[in-house]
Amino acid sequence: MKQKIVIIGGGAAGPKITAKLLRTKDFDCSIDLYTQENIISYSACGLPYYIEGLISNSEKLIVRRPEQFEQQGANIHLNKKCIKIMPDAHKILVRDTVTDEIQEVEYDKLAITTGARPIIPSIKNIGLKNIFTIRTIQDGVNIRQKMLNSKNAVILGGGYIGIELLEAFHANKVHTVMIEREPHILSLFDPEISDMIKEQILSMANRNNENNVEIITSDAVVAFEGSENVEKVITQSGRIIETDMVIIAAGIRPNTEIAADAGIELGVSNAIRVNNRMQTSKKDIYAAGDCTENFHLVSRNYVWIPLGSTANKQGRCAAINISGKYDAFAGILGSAVTKFDKLAISLTGLTETEAKNFGFDVITSTMTKKDKAGYMPNADDITLKLVVDRRLKKILGAQAFGGGDADKRINTVASAILAEQTLDEFLHLDMTYAPPFSTALDPLLSTALVINNQIYK
Ligand SMILES: Cc1cc2nc3c(=O)[nH]c(=O)nc-3n(C[C@H](O)[C@H](O)[C@H](O)COP(=O)(O)OP(=O)(O)OC[C@H]3O[C@@H](n4cnc5c(N)ncnc54)[C@H](O)[C@@H]3O)c2cc1C
């Protein structure tokens, strides 16, 4: 019998579910995707590079258009916000954001992929013009437009989105001040690694004595000032920073209010709790992407680490299970990568701080080496930190930054963690080598050897 599949949300996970279901030949279903936006399937991850000017047109960030899905048989409903889920009746209520008309929609199986939204801190005068958040393509277009007419900008928050926007503004010669409330930027990293990254960013940004990037830590923004447009940013320590625009990149929160109202169980950070088949606590309701919590494969705890890579994998898994087949999403390591200029910044698994908090018997090694044979013209420094459990002799996590391929090393570690390799097995890894790509003993293996020598000294 034909099944009616309804999907709420059209960012990354929703379209992934749609695409996978459309490719599933032996499953007879109708697919209806409802999104509150007027587009679907776009790369939010590409927005900083559009703002920077590396991508000529924001339309290029659209992965698939509604017409493409509709030609294949899915129904895409734009400007339709789901306002209520009724699990017992197997229905949802949808409000048209243009006409305000409310419609009841029945489903056999429902997928919630409502994503997340930026946190707006309660700061005095936050309603002034030219204070932006970033999530949608329109946000990106608005920010780029204003940036092109700005001399000064302030970025509130030192996470990876803040760093990517710092690069975009720096490349466009806008004097930018990043303000982070915590003592360190990039709080996902160990503090000393964050500090080294900060120093590298500052020296790269200001290498020609341009002094157009400033990073302030341990200070919070307490007010904005201006008559209509933002003109000044006031910090707790009393600093007054003149600016033409402000980006609020102070974190995100999951869009899970309609799920919570429907009695669907939430977990860490109010994200939706799902099992490894992406099923929620309510029958026939699945969830995927930024609105769900994740199982961390090293700490064996639930965490909320919202990423586009995870949203896509979860979407695929949800679709397979929705179609009546079996697939299990193992969990995540939180592997991530970002960059500032030539500096690649990446991590996977647990940091030293996290590993200690979970009670692991932690031993670490941090090394800075050349990423390629030192005589090659483009050889650059790469700094690697490995976190290992002394008793289990297993790698728990790694952090890396440098001019070369930091993510190549991090991806290698991610595979080793997933394969539950011991340090000994890891040291036998047959990594590639030629002078333009690496050193005869890859920096990653050198770093692991130092720990090995400490364990077996
Ligand atoms: C600037 C930026 C850079 C990023 N860079 C990276 C990166 O480099 N790597 C990486 O892995 N991740 C990155 N991310 C994160 C990545 O974009 C997200 O993890 C991904 O978009 C999550 O997909 P999703 O489908 O779960 O949620 P979303 O993409 O947020 O989609 C959710 C959709 O649901 C809609 N919706 C919400 N509530 C309702 C409702 N009640 N009714 C109808 N529709 C609703 C929303 O409007 C939205 O369209 C970045 C994010 C940003 C903002």
Short mmCIF file of C-alpha atoms and ligand atoms in Angstrom, two decimals:
data_model
loop_
_atom_site.label_atom_id
_atom_site.label_comp_id
_atom_site.label_asym_id
_atom_site.label_seq_id
_atom_site.Cartn_x
_atom_site.Cartn_y
_atom_site.Cartn_z
CA MET A 1 0.00 0.00 0.00
CA LYS A 2 1.26 3.48 -0.88
CA GLN A 3 2.65 5.25 2.17
CA LYS A 4 2.37 8.98 2.79
CA ILE A 5 5.75 10.37 3.88
CA VAL A 6 5.83 13.92 5.25
CA ILE A 7 9.05 15.81 5.91
CA ILE A 8 9.31 19.04 7.91
CA GLY A 9 12.33 21.20 6.97
CA GLY A 10 14.19 21.73 3.72
CA GLY A 11 17.82 22.51 4.67
CA ALA A 12 20.21 19.57 4.37
CA ALA A 13 18.64 16.55 6.11
CA GLY A 14 15.10 16.97 4.67
CA PRO A 15 16.20 17.09 1.02
CA LYS A 16 18.59 14.17 1.70
CA ILE A 17 15.68 12.06 2.93
CA THR A 18 13.64 13.12 -0.11
CA ALA A 19 16.43 12.30 -2.56
CA LYS A 20 17.13 8.90 -1.01
CA LEU A 21 13.43 7.96 -0.94
CA LEU A 22 13.08 8.98 -4.59
CA ARG A 23 15.94 6.64 -5.44
CA THR A 24 14.38 3.76 -3.48
CA LYS A 25 12.77 1.69 -6.22
CA ASP A 26 10.77 -0.90 -4.25
CA PHE A 27 9.04 1.49 -1.85
CA ASP A 28 5.66 2.86 -2.95
CA CYS A 29 5.22 6.28 -1.33
CA SER A 30 4.20 9.90 -1.79
CA ILE A 31 6.65 12.49 -0.46
CA ASP A 32 5.57 15.91 0.80
CA LEU A 33 8.24 18.27 2.14
CA TYR A 34 7.14 21.39 4.04
CA THR A 35 9.54 24.25 4.72
CA GLN A 36 9.00 27.71 6.16
CA GLU A 37 11.58 29.13 3.73
CA ASN A 38 11.14 29.99 0.05
CA ILE A 39 13.99 27.75 -1.07
CA ILE A 40 15.28 24.30 -0.14
CA SER A 41 18.50 22.32 -0.28
CA TYR A 42 21.20 24.95 0.02
CA SER A 43 24.69 24.94 1.48
CA ALA A 44 24.81 27.16 4.57
CA CYS A 45 28.41 25.95 4.86
CA GLY A 46 29.27 27.87 1.68
CA LEU A 47 27.89 31.21 2.95
CA PRO A 48 31.18 32.54 4.42
CA TYR A 49 32.88 31.93 1.05
CA TYR A 50 30.06 33.64 -0.82
CA ILE A 51 30.41 36.62 1.54
CA GLU A 52 34.17 36.63 0.95
CA GLY A 53 33.56 36.84 -2.80
CA LEU A 54 34.95 33.44 -3.77
CA ILE A 55 31.55 32.37 -5.10
CA SER A 56 30.17 34.85 -7.60
CA ASN A 57 26.46 34.20 -7.08
CA SER A 58 24.52 33.02 -4.01
CA GLU A 59 22.37 30.85 -6.34
CA LYS A 60 25.39 28.59 -6.73
CA LEU A 61 24.88 27.49 -3.12
CA ILE A 62 21.56 25.88 -4.03
CA VAL A 63 22.18 22.17 -4.33
CA ARG A 64 18.75 21.19 -5.70
CA ARG A 65 15.75 23.25 -6.69
CA PRO A 66 12.13 22.36 -5.83
CA GLU A 67 11.41 21.80 -9.56
CA GLN A 68 14.09 19.12 -9.71
CA PHE A 69 12.45 17.20 -6.86
CA GLU A 70 8.97 17.76 -8.27
CA GLN A 71 9.98 16.40 -11.68
CA GLN A 72 10.99 13.23 -9.87
CA GLY A 73 7.65 13.00 -8.06
CA ALA A 74 8.12 14.71 -4.67
CA ASN A 75 5.84 17.58 -3.60
CA ILE A 76 7.71 20.58 -2.22
CA HIS A 77 5.66 23.07 -0.19
CA LEU A 78 7.49 26.38 0.26
CA ASN A 79 6.58 29.06 2.83
CA LYS A 80 4.76 26.48 4.97
CA LYS A 81 5.61 26.41 8.64
CA CYS A 82 4.66 23.37 10.68
CA ILE A 83 3.03 24.68 13.85
CA LYS A 84 1.85 21.45 15.47
CA ILE A 85 2.55 17.73 15.37
CA MET A 86 -0.24 15.38 16.48
CA PRO A 87 1.44 11.96 16.86
CA ASP A 88 -1.69 10.02 17.90
CA ALA A 89 -3.75 11.31 14.96
CA HIS A 90 -0.75 10.99 12.58
CA LYS A 91 -1.32 14.59 11.45
CA ILE A 92 0.50 17.90 11.41
CA LEU A 93 -0.76 21.47 11.16
CA VAL A 94 0.92 23.74 8.66
CA ARG A 95 0.60 27.54 8.40
CA ASP A 96 1.18 29.34 5.12
CA THR A 97 3.65 32.12 6.01
CA VAL A 98 2.26 34.36 3.25
CA THR A 99 -1.53 33.92 3.60
CA ASP A 100 -1.65 32.69 7.24
CA GLU A 101 -3.95 29.88 6.07
CA ILE A 102 -3.76 26.77 8.24
CA GLN A 103 -3.91 23.30 6.74
CA GLU A 104 -4.07 19.80 8.25
CA VAL A 105 -1.75 17.21 6.72
CA GLU A 106 -1.91 13.46 7.31
CA TYR A 107 1.13 11.20 7.34
CA ASP A 108 1.97 7.54 7.65
CA LYS A 109 5.56 8.38 8.52
CA LEU A 110 6.91 11.79 9.51
CA ALA A 111 10.50 13.09 9.44
CA ILE A 112 11.43 16.14 11.52
CA THR A 113 14.43 17.96 10.06
CA THR A 114 13.86 21.43 11.47
CA GLY A 115 17.57 22.19 12.04
CA ALA A 116 18.78 24.92 14.35
CA ARG A 117 18.79 28.72 14.62
CA PRO A 118 21.25 31.31 15.88
CA ILE A 119 21.09 32.28 19.54
CA ILE A 120 20.31 35.97 19.94
CA PRO A 121 21.80 37.14 23.24
CA SER A 122 19.83 39.72 25.17
CA ILE A 123 22.07 42.72 24.66
CA LYS A 124 20.89 46.32 24.93
CA ASN A 125 19.80 47.75 21.53
CA ILE A 126 20.23 44.45 19.69
CA GLY A 127 17.39 45.56 17.40
CA LEU A 128 19.52 48.26 15.70
CA LYS A 129 20.06 47.96 11.95
CA ASN A 130 23.12 46.20 10.51
CA ILE A 131 23.29 43.65 13.32
CA PHE A 132 23.15 40.28 11.54
CA THR A 133 22.97 36.58 12.24
CA ILE A 134 23.89 33.99 9.64
CA ARG A 135 21.95 30.86 8.71
CA THR A 136 20.06 31.41 5.45
CA ILE A 137 21.10 32.47 1.96
CA GLN A 138 19.30 35.78 2.48
CA ASP A 139 21.42 36.37 5.60
CA GLY A 140 24.52 35.82 3.47
CA VAL A 141 23.32 38.21 0.77
CA ASN A 142 22.49 40.91 3.36
CA ILE A 143 25.86 40.54 5.09
CA ARG A 144 27.83 40.69 1.83
CA GLN A 145 25.91 43.78 0.68
CA LYS A 146 26.64 45.62 3.92
CA MET A 147 30.25 44.41 4.10
CA LEU A 148 31.01 45.87 0.67
CA ASN A 149 30.11 49.31 2.05
CA SER A 150 31.79 48.94 5.42
CA LYS A 151 35.16 49.88 6.85
CA ASN A 152 34.70 48.31 10.30
CA ALA A 153 32.95 45.18 11.57
CA VAL A 154 32.54 43.39 14.88
CA ILE A 155 32.03 39.63 15.17
CA LEU A 156 30.48 38.51 18.42
CA GLY A 157 31.66 34.96 19.12
CA GLY A 158 34.88 33.10 18.37
CA GLY A 159 33.53 29.79 17.10
CA TYR A 160 34.19 28.33 13.66
CA ILE A 161 31.52 30.43 11.93
CA GLY A 162 33.03 33.55 13.50
CA ILE A 163 36.49 32.54 12.22
CA GLU A 164 35.16 31.95 8.68
CA LEU A 165 33.54 35.38 8.67
CA LEU A 166 36.74 36.92 10.03
CA GLU A 167 38.51 35.51 6.96
CA ALA A 168 35.79 36.90 4.66
CA PHE A 169 35.99 40.40 6.15
CA HIS A 170 39.80 40.39 6.30
CA ALA A 171 40.00 39.37 2.64
CA ASN A 172 37.72 42.33 1.84
CA LYS A 173 39.92 44.71 3.84
CA VAL A 174 37.31 45.43 6.48
CA HIS A 175 38.86 46.16 9.87
CA THR A 176 37.33 43.50 12.12
CA VAL A 177 37.22 42.98 15.88
CA MET A 178 36.21 39.54 17.15
CA ILE A 179 34.90 39.50 20.71
CA GLU A 180 34.73 36.24 22.64
CA ARG A 181 33.30 36.10 26.14
CA GLU A 182 35.33 33.01 27.12
CA PRO A 183 39.10 33.13 27.72
CA HIS A 184 39.74 31.27 24.43
CA ILE A 185 38.35 31.31 20.91
CA LEU A 186 37.39 27.97 19.31
CA SER A 187 36.33 26.43 22.61
CA LEU A 188 36.01 22.99 20.97
CA PHE A 189 39.83 22.78 21.11
CA ASP A 190 42.09 22.45 24.12
CA PRO A 191 42.90 25.93 25.48
CA GLU A 192 46.61 25.95 24.57
CA ILE A 193 45.76 24.83 21.01
CA SER A 194 43.11 27.56 20.73
CA ASP A 195 45.67 30.11 21.87
CA MET A 196 48.22 28.92 19.30
CA ILE A 197 45.56 29.13 16.58
CA LYS A 198 44.66 32.64 17.71
CA GLU A 199 48.31 33.74 17.49
CA GLN A 200 48.62 32.24 14.00
CA ILE A 201 45.46 33.98 12.83
CA LEU A 202 46.66 37.31 14.16
CA SER A 203 50.14 37.00 12.66
CA MET A 204 48.72 35.91 9.29
CA ALA A 205 46.08 38.64 9.25
CA ASN A 206 48.40 41.41 10.32
CA ARG A 207 51.57 40.25 8.56
CA ASN A 208 51.89 43.42 6.48
CA ASN A 209 51.35 45.62 9.54
CA GLU A 210 47.77 46.06 8.38
CA ASN A 211 46.43 45.56 11.91
CA ASN A 212 43.00 44.99 10.49
CA VAL A 213 42.11 42.01 12.69
CA GLU A 214 41.77 42.16 16.46
CA ILE A 215 40.65 39.34 18.75
CA ILE A 216 39.40 40.19 22.23
CA THR A 217 38.81 37.36 24.72
CA SER A 218 37.35 37.28 28.25
CA ASP A 219 35.15 40.27 27.50
CA ALA A 220 31.45 40.32 26.74
CA VAL A 221 29.41 42.72 24.66
CA VAL A 222 26.92 44.49 26.94
CA ALA A 223 25.35 47.07 24.62
CA PHE A 224 25.13 48.44 21.12
CA GLU A 225 24.76 52.16 20.44
CA GLY A 226 23.47 54.09 17.46
CA SER A 227 20.42 56.08 16.40
CA GLU A 228 19.07 53.74 13.70
CA ASN A 229 22.14 51.81 12.56
CA VAL A 230 24.61 50.23 14.93
CA GLU A 231 27.54 52.60 15.44
CA LYS A 232 29.27 51.41 18.61
CA VAL A 233 29.78 48.18 20.52
CA ILE A 234 30.27 48.49 24.28
CA THR A 235 31.98 45.69 26.22
CA GLN A 236 31.85 44.71 29.86
CA SER A 237 35.40 45.97 30.43
CA GLY A 238 34.34 49.38 29.13
CA ARG A 239 35.76 49.22 25.62
CA ILE A 240 33.90 51.24 23.02
CA ILE A 241 34.38 49.95 19.48
CA GLU A 242 33.14 51.95 16.51
CA THR A 243 31.63 49.79 13.81
CA ASP A 244 29.50 49.78 10.66
CA MET A 245 28.11 46.29 11.21
CA VAL A 246 27.94 43.44 13.73
CA ILE A 247 27.66 39.68 13.22
CA ILE A 248 26.17 37.69 16.06
CA ALA A 249 27.84 34.27 15.92
CA ALA A 250 27.25 33.29 19.53
CA GLY A 251 26.08 29.73 18.97
CA ILE A 252 22.89 28.02 17.84
CA ARG A 253 20.01 26.14 19.40
CA PRO A 254 17.90 23.32 17.92
CA ASN A 255 14.44 24.05 16.48
CA THR A 256 12.61 21.51 18.60
CA GLU A 257 9.71 23.41 20.14
CA ILE A 258 7.06 21.69 17.97
CA ALA A 259 8.59 18.29 18.76
CA ALA A 260 8.62 19.02 22.49
CA ASP A 261 5.00 20.23 22.38
CA ALA A 262 4.06 16.92 20.75
CA GLY A 263 5.58 15.02 23.67
CA ILE A 264 8.58 13.79 21.67
CA GLU A 265 11.50 13.09 24.01
CA LEU A 266 14.34 15.59 23.95
CA GLY A 267 17.90 14.98 25.10
CA VAL A 268 21.13 16.96 25.36
CA SER A 269 20.77 20.71 24.65
CA ASN A 270 17.05 20.17 23.97
CA ALA A 271 17.84 18.32 20.75
CA ILE A 272 15.52 15.45 19.77
CA ARG A 273 16.52 12.05 21.17
CA VAL A 274 16.71 9.42 18.42
CA ASN A 275 17.84 5.80 18.35
CA ASN A 276 20.38 4.57 15.82
CA ARG A 277 17.61 4.17 13.21
CA MET A 278 16.71 7.87 13.63
CA GLN A 279 13.40 6.98 15.30
CA THR A 280 12.07 9.37 17.93
CA SER A 281 10.16 8.32 21.05
CA LYS A 282 6.86 8.55 19.06
CA LYS A 283 5.76 5.83 16.65
CA ASP A 284 6.33 6.56 12.95
CA ILE A 285 8.18 9.82 13.67
CA TYR A 286 11.82 10.08 12.64
CA ALA A 287 14.25 12.98 13.03
CA ALA A 288 17.61 13.87 11.48
CA GLY A 289 20.15 16.68 11.29
CA ASP A 290 20.82 19.63 13.57
CA CYS A 291 17.57 19.14 15.50
CA THR A 292 18.78 15.78 16.91
CA GLU A 293 21.33 14.83 19.52
CA ASN A 294 24.17 12.43 18.63
CA PHE A 295 25.86 9.44 20.19
CA HIS A 296 29.59 10.11 20.66
CA LEU A 297 31.64 7.07 19.71
CA VAL A 298 34.55 7.76 22.09
CA SER A 299 32.84 9.08 25.21
CA ARG A 300 29.81 6.77 24.61
CA ASN A 301 27.67 9.71 25.76
CA TYR A 302 24.99 11.76 24.05
CA VAL A 303 26.16 15.12 22.75
CA TRP A 304 24.88 17.87 20.49
CA ILE A 305 27.42 18.59 17.77
CA PRO A 306 25.36 19.93 14.83
CA LEU A 307 27.17 19.59 11.49
CA GLY A 308 26.21 19.37 7.83
CA SER A 309 28.25 16.18 7.38
CA THR A 310 26.22 14.45 10.11
CA ALA A 311 22.89 15.84 8.84
CA ASN A 312 23.46 14.22 5.44
CA LYS A 313 24.42 10.83 6.85
CA GLN A 314 21.51 10.85 9.27
CA GLY A 315 19.11 11.85 6.49
CA ARG A 316 20.19 8.87 4.42
CA CYS A 317 19.82 6.54 7.40
CA ALA A 318 16.35 7.91 8.22
CA ALA A 319 15.19 7.41 4.61
CA ILE A 320 16.35 3.77 4.53
CA ASN A 321 14.46 3.03 7.75
CA ILE A 322 11.39 4.97 6.65
CA SER A 323 11.29 2.78 3.54
CA GLY A 324 11.06 -0.31 5.74
CA LYS A 325 14.65 -1.48 5.34
CA TYR A 326 17.29 -1.50 8.07
CA ASP A 327 20.13 0.94 8.57
CA ALA A 328 21.91 2.01 11.76
CA PHE A 329 23.71 5.30 12.25
CA ALA A 330 26.69 4.39 14.44
CA GLY A 331 27.33 7.80 15.94
CA ILE A 332 29.79 10.62 15.58
CA LEU A 333 33.30 11.72 16.50
CA GLY A 334 32.57 15.42 16.01
CA SER A 335 35.15 15.61 13.22
CA ALA A 336 35.28 19.15 11.88
CA VAL A 337 37.45 21.45 9.83
CA THR A 338 37.57 25.17 9.21
CA LYS A 339 40.12 27.68 8.00
CA PHE A 340 41.47 31.18 8.19
CA ASP A 341 43.37 32.21 5.09
CA LYS A 342 45.96 29.45 4.55
CA LEU A 343 45.53 28.06 8.05
CA ALA A 344 43.53 24.80 8.17
CA ILE A 345 42.08 24.00 11.61
CA SER A 346 40.65 20.57 12.35
CA LEU A 347 39.78 18.10 15.11
CA THR A 348 38.18 14.75 15.81
CA GLY A 349 37.18 12.76 18.90
CA LEU A 350 37.87 14.03 22.40
CA THR A 351 40.18 16.84 23.45
CA GLU A 352 42.46 16.37 26.45
CA THR A 353 40.08 18.41 28.61
CA GLU A 354 37.07 16.30 27.59
CA ALA A 355 38.93 13.00 27.91
CA LYS A 356 40.05 13.87 31.44
CA ASN A 357 36.52 14.87 32.37
CA PHE A 358 35.31 11.44 31.20
CA GLY A 359 37.93 9.79 33.41
CA PHE A 360 40.27 8.43 30.72
CA ASP A 361 43.91 7.83 31.66
CA VAL A 362 45.12 10.58 29.36
CA ILE A 363 48.51 10.95 27.75
CA THR A 364 49.11 13.51 25.02
CA SER A 365 51.72 14.63 22.56
CA THR A 366 51.86 17.92 20.66
CA MET A 367 54.35 18.44 17.85
CA THR A 368 55.00 21.06 15.19
CA LYS A 369 56.68 19.66 12.08
CA LYS A 370 56.92 20.41 8.38
CA ASP A 371 53.91 19.00 6.55
CA LYS A 372 56.04 18.20 3.47
CA ALA A 373 59.73 17.57 2.90
CA GLY A 374 61.40 20.68 4.33
CA TYR A 375 63.19 21.44 1.06
CA MET A 376 59.94 21.76 -0.90
CA PRO A 377 59.04 25.40 -1.64
CA ASN A 378 55.53 25.12 -0.22
CA ALA A 379 56.46 23.19 2.94
CA ASP A 380 54.64 24.65 5.92
CA ASP A 381 54.32 24.01 9.65
CA ILE A 382 51.65 21.68 10.92
CA THR A 383 50.91 21.32 14.63
CA LEU A 384 49.32 18.08 15.80
CA LYS A 385 48.04 17.08 19.21
CA LEU A 386 47.12 13.48 19.90
CA VAL A 387 45.10 12.39 22.91
CA VAL A 388 45.57 8.73 23.89
CA ASP A 389 44.38 6.52 26.74
CA ARG A 390 47.49 5.08 28.41
CA ARG A 391 45.77 1.96 29.73
CA LEU A 392 43.69 1.12 26.64
CA LYS A 393 46.49 2.32 24.31
CA LYS A 394 43.81 3.77 22.06
CA ILE A 395 43.65 7.16 20.38
CA LEU A 396 40.79 9.22 21.80
CA GLY A 397 41.12 12.32 19.68
CA ALA A 398 43.33 14.66 17.69
CA GLN A 399 43.61 18.37 16.95
CA ALA A 400 45.61 19.91 14.12
CA PHE A 401 46.30 23.24 12.48
CA GLY A 402 48.71 24.46 9.87
CA GLY A 403 49.29 25.64 6.36
CA GLY A 404 49.16 22.12 4.97
CA ASP A 405 46.60 19.37 5.02
CA ALA A 406 45.56 19.35 8.67
CA ASP A 407 42.30 17.66 7.76
CA LYS A 408 44.11 14.80 5.98
CA ARG A 409 45.78 13.89 9.28
CA ILE A 410 42.55 14.34 11.24
CA ASN A 411 40.60 12.15 8.82
CA THR A 412 43.26 9.45 9.22
CA VAL A 413 42.85 9.59 12.99
CA ALA A 414 39.06 9.50 12.65
CA SER A 415 39.30 6.25 10.67
CA ALA A 416 41.67 4.79 13.27
CA ILE A 417 39.32 5.68 16.14
CA LEU A 418 36.35 4.18 14.29
CA ALA A 419 38.33 0.99 13.65
CA GLU A 420 39.24 0.94 17.37
CA GLN A 421 42.91 0.62 16.49
CA THR A 422 45.48 0.43 19.27
CA LEU A 423 48.39 2.84 19.15
CA ASP A 424 50.59 -0.05 18.04
CA GLU A 425 48.34 -0.84 15.09
CA PHE A 426 48.14 2.84 14.23
CA LEU A 427 51.93 3.12 14.06
CA HIS A 428 51.92 0.49 11.32
CA LEU A 429 49.66 2.60 9.15
CA ASP A 430 51.04 2.57 5.61
CA MET A 431 50.71 6.28 4.84
CA THR A 432 51.65 7.74 1.47
CA TYR A 433 54.87 9.69 1.01
CA ALA A 434 56.46 11.82 -1.68
CA PRO A 435 58.20 15.18 -0.92
CA PRO A 436 55.36 17.40 -2.26
CA PHE A 437 52.80 15.64 -0.03
CA SER A 438 54.38 14.59 3.26
CA THR A 439 57.57 13.66 5.05
CA ALA A 440 59.02 10.14 4.97
CA LEU A 441 57.57 9.60 8.43
CA ASP A 442 54.33 11.55 8.36
CA PRO A 443 54.04 14.19 11.17
CA LEU A 444 51.04 12.25 12.43
CA LEU A 445 53.08 9.09 12.94
CA SER A 446 55.91 11.09 14.54
CA THR A 447 53.43 12.50 17.06
CA ALA A 448 52.05 9.03 17.79
CA LEU A 449 55.58 7.65 18.21
CA VAL A 450 56.34 10.17 20.95
CA ILE A 451 53.38 8.87 22.95
CA ASN A 452 54.34 5.28 22.23
CA ASN A 453 57.84 5.94 23.55
CA GLN A 454 56.40 7.45 26.71
CA ILE A 455 54.12 4.48 27.31
CA TYR A 456 56.86 1.91 26.73
CA LYS A 457 59.84 3.84 28.19
C1 LIG B 1 27.65 29.89 8.15
C2 LIG B 1 27.60 28.41 8.38
C3 LIG B 1 28.69 27.63 8.01
C4 LIG B 1 28.64 26.26 8.23
N1 LIG B 1 29.73 25.50 7.85
C5 LIG B 1 29.70 24.16 8.02
C6 LIG B 1 30.79 23.35 7.59
O1 LIG B 1 31.78 23.85 7.03
N2 LIG B 1 30.73 22.02 7.81
C7 LIG B 1 29.65 21.42 8.41
O2 LIG B 1 29.62 20.19 8.56
N3 LIG B 1 28.57 22.17 8.80
C8 LIG B 1 28.58 23.51 8.62
N4 LIG B 1 27.49 24.28 9.01
C9 LIG B 1 26.34 23.61 9.64
C10 LIG B 1 25.38 23.04 8.59
O3 LIG B 1 24.95 24.07 7.75
C11 LIG B 1 24.20 22.43 9.30
O4 LIG B 1 24.70 21.40 10.12
C12 LIG B 1 23.17 21.86 8.35
O5 LIG B 1 22.59 22.88 7.59
C13 LIG B 1 22.08 21.13 9.13
O6 LIG B 1 21.09 20.70 8.25
P1 LIG B 1 19.60 20.47 8.76
O7 LIG B 1 18.82 20.03 7.59
O8 LIG B 1 19.62 19.62 9.97
O9 LIG B 1 19.11 21.89 9.27
P2 LIG B 1 18.92 23.27 8.45
O10 LIG B 1 19.89 23.36 7.33
O11 LIG B 1 18.91 24.33 9.50
O12 LIG B 1 17.48 23.12 7.84
C14 LIG B 1 16.33 23.14 8.61
C15 LIG B 1 15.21 23.72 7.79
O13 LIG B 1 13.98 23.54 8.48
C16 LIG B 1 13.22 24.74 8.39
N5 LIG B 1 12.27 24.74 9.51
C17 LIG B 1 12.54 24.91 10.83
N6 LIG B 1 11.42 24.83 11.55
C18 LIG B 1 10.40 24.62 10.68
C19 LIG B 1 9.00 24.46 10.82
N7 LIG B 1 8.41 24.48 12.03
N8 LIG B 1 8.27 24.26 9.71
C20 LIG B 1 8.84 24.22 8.48
N9 LIG B 1 10.16 24.39 8.28
C21 LIG B 1 10.93 24.56 9.38
C22 LIG B 1 14.29 25.81 8.46
O14 LIG B 1 13.82 27.05 7.99
C23 LIG B 1 15.36 25.21 7.53
O15 LIG B 1 15.08 25.47 6.19
C24 LIG B 1 27.48 25.65 8.80
C25 LIG B 1 26.40 26.45 9.16
C26 LIG B 1 26.45 27.81 8.94
C27 LIG B 1 25.25 28.65 9.32
#
